[in-house]
Coordinates of C-alpha atoms and ligand atoms in Angstrom, one line a residue:
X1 CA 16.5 -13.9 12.3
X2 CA 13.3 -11.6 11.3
X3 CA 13.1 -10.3 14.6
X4 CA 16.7 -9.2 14.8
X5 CA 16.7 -7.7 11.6
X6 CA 13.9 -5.4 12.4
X7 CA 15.4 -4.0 15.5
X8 CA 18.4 -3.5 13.7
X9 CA 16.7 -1.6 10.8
X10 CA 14.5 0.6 13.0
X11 CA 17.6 1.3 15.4
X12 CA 19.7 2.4 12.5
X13 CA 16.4 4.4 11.0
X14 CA 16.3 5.9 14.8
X15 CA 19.7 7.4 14.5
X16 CA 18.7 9.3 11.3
X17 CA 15.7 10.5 12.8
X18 CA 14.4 10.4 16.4
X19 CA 9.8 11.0 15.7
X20 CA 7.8 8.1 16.2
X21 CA 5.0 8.4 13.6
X22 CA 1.5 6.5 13.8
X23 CA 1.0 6.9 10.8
X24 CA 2.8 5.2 7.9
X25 CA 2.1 5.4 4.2
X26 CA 2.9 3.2 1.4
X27 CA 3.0 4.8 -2.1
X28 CA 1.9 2.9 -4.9
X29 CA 3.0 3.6 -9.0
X30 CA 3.2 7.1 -9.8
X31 CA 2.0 8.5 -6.7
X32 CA 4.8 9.1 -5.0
X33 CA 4.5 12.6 -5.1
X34 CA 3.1 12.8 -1.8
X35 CA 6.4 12.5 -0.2
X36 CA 7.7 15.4 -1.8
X37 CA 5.5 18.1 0.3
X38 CA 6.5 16.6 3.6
X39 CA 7.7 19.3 5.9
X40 CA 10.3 19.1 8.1
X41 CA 11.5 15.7 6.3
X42 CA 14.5 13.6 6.1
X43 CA 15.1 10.9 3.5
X44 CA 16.6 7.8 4.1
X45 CA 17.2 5.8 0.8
X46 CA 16.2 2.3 1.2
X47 CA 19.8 1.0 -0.2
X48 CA 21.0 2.8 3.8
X49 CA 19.1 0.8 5.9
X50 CA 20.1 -1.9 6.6
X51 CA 18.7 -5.5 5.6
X52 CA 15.7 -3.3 3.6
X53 CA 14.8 -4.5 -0.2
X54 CA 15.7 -2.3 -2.7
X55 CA 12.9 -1.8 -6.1
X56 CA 13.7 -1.0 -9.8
X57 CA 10.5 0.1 -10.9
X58 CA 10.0 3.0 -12.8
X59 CA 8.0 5.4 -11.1
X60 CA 9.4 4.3 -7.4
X61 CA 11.8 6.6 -5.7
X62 CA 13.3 4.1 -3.1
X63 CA 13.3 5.6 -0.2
X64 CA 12.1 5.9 3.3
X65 CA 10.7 9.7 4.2
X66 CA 10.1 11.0 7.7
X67 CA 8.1 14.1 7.8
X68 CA 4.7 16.4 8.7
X69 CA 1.7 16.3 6.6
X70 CA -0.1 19.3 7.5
X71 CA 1.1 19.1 10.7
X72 CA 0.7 15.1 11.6
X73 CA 3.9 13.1 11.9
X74 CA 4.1 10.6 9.0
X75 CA 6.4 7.8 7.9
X76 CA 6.2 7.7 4.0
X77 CA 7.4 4.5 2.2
X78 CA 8.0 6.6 -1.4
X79 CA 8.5 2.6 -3.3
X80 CA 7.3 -0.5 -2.9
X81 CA 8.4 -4.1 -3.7
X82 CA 6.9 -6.3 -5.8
X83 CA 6.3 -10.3 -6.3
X84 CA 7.5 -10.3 -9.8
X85 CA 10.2 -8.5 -9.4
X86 CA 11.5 -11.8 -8.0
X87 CA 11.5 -10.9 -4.6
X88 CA 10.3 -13.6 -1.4
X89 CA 6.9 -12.4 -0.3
X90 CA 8.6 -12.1 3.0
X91 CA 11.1 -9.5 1.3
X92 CA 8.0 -7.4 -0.1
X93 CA 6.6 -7.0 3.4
X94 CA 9.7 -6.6 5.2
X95 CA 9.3 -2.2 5.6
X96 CA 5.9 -3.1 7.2
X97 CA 7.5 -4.9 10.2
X98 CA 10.4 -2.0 10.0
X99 CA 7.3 0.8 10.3
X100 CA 5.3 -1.1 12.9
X101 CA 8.9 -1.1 15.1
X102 CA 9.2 2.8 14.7
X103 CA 5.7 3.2 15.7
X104 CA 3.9 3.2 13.3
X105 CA -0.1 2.2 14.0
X106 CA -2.3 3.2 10.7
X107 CA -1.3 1.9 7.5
X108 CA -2.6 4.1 4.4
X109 CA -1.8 2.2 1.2
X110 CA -2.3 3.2 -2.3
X111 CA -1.7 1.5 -5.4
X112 CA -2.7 2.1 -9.5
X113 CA -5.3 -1.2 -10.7
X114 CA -7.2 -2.3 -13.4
X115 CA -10.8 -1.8 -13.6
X116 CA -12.8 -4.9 -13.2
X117 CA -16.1 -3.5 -12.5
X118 CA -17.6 -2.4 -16.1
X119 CA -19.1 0.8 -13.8
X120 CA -15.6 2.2 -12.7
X121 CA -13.0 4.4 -14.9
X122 CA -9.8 5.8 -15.3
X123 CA -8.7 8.3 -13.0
X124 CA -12.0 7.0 -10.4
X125 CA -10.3 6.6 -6.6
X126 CA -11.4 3.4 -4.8
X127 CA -11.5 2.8 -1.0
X128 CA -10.8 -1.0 -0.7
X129 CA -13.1 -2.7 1.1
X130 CA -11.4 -6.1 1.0
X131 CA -9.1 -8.5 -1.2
X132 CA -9.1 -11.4 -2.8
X133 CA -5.8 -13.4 -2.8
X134 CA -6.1 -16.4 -4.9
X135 CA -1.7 -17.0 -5.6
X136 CA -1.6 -19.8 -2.7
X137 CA 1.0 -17.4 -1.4
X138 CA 1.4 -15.6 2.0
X139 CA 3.9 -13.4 3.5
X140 CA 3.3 -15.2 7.0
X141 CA 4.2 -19.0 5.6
X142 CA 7.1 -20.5 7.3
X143 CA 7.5 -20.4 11.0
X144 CA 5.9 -17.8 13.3
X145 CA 7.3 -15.5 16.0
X146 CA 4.8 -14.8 18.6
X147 CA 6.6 -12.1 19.7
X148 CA 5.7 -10.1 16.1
X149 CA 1.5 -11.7 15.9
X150 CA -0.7 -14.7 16.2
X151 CA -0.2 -17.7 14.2
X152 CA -3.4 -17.2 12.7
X153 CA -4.1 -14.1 12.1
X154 CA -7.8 -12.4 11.8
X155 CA -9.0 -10.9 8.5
X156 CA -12.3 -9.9 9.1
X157 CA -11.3 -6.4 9.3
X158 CA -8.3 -6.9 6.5
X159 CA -8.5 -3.3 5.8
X160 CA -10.0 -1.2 8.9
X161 CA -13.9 0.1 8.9
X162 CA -13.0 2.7 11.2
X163 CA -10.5 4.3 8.9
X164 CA -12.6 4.0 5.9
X165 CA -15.3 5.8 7.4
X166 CA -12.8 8.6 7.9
X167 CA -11.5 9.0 4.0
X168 CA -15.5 8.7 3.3
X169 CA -15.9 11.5 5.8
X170 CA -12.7 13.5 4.1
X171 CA -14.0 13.1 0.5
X172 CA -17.1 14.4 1.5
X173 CA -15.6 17.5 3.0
X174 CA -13.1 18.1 -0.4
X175 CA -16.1 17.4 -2.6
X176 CA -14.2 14.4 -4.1
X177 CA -16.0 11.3 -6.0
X178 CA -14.8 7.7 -5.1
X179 CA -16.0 4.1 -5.7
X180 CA -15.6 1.6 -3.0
X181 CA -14.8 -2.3 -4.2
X182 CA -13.0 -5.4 -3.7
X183 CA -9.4 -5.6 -5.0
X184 CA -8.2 -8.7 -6.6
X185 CA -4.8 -9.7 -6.5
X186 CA -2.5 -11.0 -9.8
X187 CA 1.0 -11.5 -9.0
X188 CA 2.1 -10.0 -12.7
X189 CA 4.5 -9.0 -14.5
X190 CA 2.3 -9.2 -17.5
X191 CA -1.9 -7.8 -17.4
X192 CA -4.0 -10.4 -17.0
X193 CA -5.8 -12.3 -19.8
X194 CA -9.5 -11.1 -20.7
X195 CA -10.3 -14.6 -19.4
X196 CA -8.8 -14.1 -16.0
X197 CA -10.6 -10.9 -15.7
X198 CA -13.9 -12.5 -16.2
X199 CA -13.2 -15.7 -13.4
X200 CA -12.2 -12.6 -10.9
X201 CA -15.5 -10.5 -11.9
X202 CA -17.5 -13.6 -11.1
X203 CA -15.5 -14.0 -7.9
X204 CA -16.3 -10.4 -6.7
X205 CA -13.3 -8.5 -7.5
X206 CA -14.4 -4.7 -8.4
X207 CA -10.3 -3.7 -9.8
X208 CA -6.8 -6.1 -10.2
X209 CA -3.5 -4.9 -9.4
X210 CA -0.2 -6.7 -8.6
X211 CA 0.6 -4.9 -4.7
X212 CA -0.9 -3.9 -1.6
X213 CA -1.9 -7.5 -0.3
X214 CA 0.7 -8.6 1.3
X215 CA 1.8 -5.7 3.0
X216 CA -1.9 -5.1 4.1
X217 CA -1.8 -9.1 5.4
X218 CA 1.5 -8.3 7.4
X219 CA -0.1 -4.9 8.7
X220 CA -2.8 -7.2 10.4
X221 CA -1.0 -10.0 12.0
X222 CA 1.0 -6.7 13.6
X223 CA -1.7 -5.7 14.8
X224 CA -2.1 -2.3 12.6
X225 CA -5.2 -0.9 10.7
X226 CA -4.9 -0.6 6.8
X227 CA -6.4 1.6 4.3
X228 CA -6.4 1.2 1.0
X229 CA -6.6 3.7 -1.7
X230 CA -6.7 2.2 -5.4
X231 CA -6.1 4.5 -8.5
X232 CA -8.2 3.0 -11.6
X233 CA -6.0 3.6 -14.2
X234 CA -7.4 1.2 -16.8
X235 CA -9.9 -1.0 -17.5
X236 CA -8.5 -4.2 -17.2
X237 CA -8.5 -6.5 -19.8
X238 CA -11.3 -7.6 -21.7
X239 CA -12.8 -4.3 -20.8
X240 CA -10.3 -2.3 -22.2
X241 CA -10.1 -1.0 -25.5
X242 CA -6.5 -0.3 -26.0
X243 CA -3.9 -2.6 -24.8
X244 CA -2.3 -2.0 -21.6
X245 CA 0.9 -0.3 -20.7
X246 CA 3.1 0.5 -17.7
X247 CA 3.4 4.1 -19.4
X248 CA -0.4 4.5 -19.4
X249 CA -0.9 3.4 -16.0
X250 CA 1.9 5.9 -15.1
X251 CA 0.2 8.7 -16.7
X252 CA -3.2 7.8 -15.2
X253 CA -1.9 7.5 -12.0
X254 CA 0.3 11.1 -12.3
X255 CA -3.4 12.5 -13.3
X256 CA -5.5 11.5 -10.3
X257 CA -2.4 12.5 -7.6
X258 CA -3.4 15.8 -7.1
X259 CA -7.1 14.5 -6.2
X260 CA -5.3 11.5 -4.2
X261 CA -2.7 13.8 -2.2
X262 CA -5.6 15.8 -1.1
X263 CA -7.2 13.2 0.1
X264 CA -4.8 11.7 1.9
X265 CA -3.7 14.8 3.8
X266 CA -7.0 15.0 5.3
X267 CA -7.4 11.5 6.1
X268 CA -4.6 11.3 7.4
X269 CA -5.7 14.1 10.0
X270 CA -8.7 12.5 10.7
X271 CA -7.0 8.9 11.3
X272 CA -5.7 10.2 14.6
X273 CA -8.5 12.2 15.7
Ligands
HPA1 N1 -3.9 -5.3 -13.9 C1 -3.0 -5.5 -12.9 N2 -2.3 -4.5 -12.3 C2 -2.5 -3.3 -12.7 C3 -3.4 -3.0 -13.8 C4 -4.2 -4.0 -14.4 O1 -5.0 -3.8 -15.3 N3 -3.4 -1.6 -13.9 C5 -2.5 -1.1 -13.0 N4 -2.0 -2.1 -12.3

């Protein structure tokens, strides 16, 4: 049962390492360098913990990293799952329900996406604002334990105003440029066609990626508050003038880190304060 299985993951993460963080972060392609500067940290590889998904993407580390970011205790999820890579959407959203257990309250996703918005470029940072999820799929679908969240959870607030004031607030202070839009999900593996691009332009969508959804859907219903930080690392399709690669989003993404990273640190700061 869900409910078992988390205890029994957080209790086994709990005898690797005893901190409770609030915070929890969920690395997105090629940014997963923000784990490496953790102090005081210990690594748990996802493959360890028991009843925990384990990812074959390039670019994702697999594992679970408890540490200090300047300071601030922070549970870093270096790897994330995907829909297509065959994975349940309850399987992709599974470390959510694991974090929330170990304490964790603020949810700072980031993820690499596609451009949709004609106005945005590669290597521009984007505080979500809110998705769209058009797959007829949900993380919560089957039957609900009131114990974890409501039946029918709120998503007015899908990704928290509170916390996006703060990273606004941070990227003032570092001097750093962003764009602010709505993020459009595509379950993948291949882009999307230059047709599909234009339906989700008319429907609002500012950038297109393949993640961050569900997990930000199960954050809610537990009762957490999300931010979302998107890396543009193309324009998507349509817009684009090459064709798209895994390797150029990659590189993209491994451009803008630096930028990202500091950004993060501070907001992280500021989340708490
Ligand atoms: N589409 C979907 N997902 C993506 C893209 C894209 O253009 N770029 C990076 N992730």
């Amino acid at each position: 049962m869900l409910f078992d299985d988390i205890m029994e993951s957080a209790d086994f993460i709990r005898t690797r390492d005893t901190r409770r963080p609030k915070v929890g972060l969920i690395l997105g392609s090629g940014l997963g360098s923000l784990a490496e500067s953790l102090e005081d940290a210990a690594a748990i590889p996802y493959s360890e913990i028991p009843h925990f998904p384990s990812s074959n993407v390039p670019g994702h580390e697999d594992r679970l990293v408890i540490g200090k970011m300047d300071g601030t205790e922070v549970a870093v999820m270096q790897g994330r799952f995907h829909y297509y890579e065959g994975h349940g959407m309850q399987r992709i959203v599974y470390p959510v329900y694991v974090l929330r257990k170990i304490g964790v309250e603020k949810l700072i996703i980031t993820n690499a996406c596609g451009a949709v918005n004609p106005a945005f470029r590669p290597g521009d940072l984007m505080i979500i604002s809110d998705y769209i999820n058009l797959l007829g799929l949900n993380p919560l679908i089957g039957e609900n334990d009131e114990r974890l969240g409501p039946r029918f959870p709120d998503m007015s607030e899908a990704f928290s105003n509170d916390l996006r004031k703060k990273a606004e607030l941070s990227a003032w202070r570092l001097g750093l440029s962003f764009r602010t839009g709505v993020y459009g999900l595509f379950n993948g593996p291949c882009f999307e066609t230059a047709a599909e691009i234009r339906a989700y332009s008319m429907l609002g969508a500012d950038a297109v990626g393949m993640s961050t959804v569900p997990e930000t859907i199960v954050a809610n219903y537990l009762g957490m508050q999300v931010l979302g930080i998107a890396c543009i690392t193309n324009m998507a399709t349509g817009l684009a003038k090459e064709k798209h690669s895994h390797e150029e989003v990659l590189r993209t993404a491994n451009e803008s880190s630096e930028n990202l990273c500091r950004w993060i640190k501070v907001s992280v700061m500021k989340c708490l304060a």
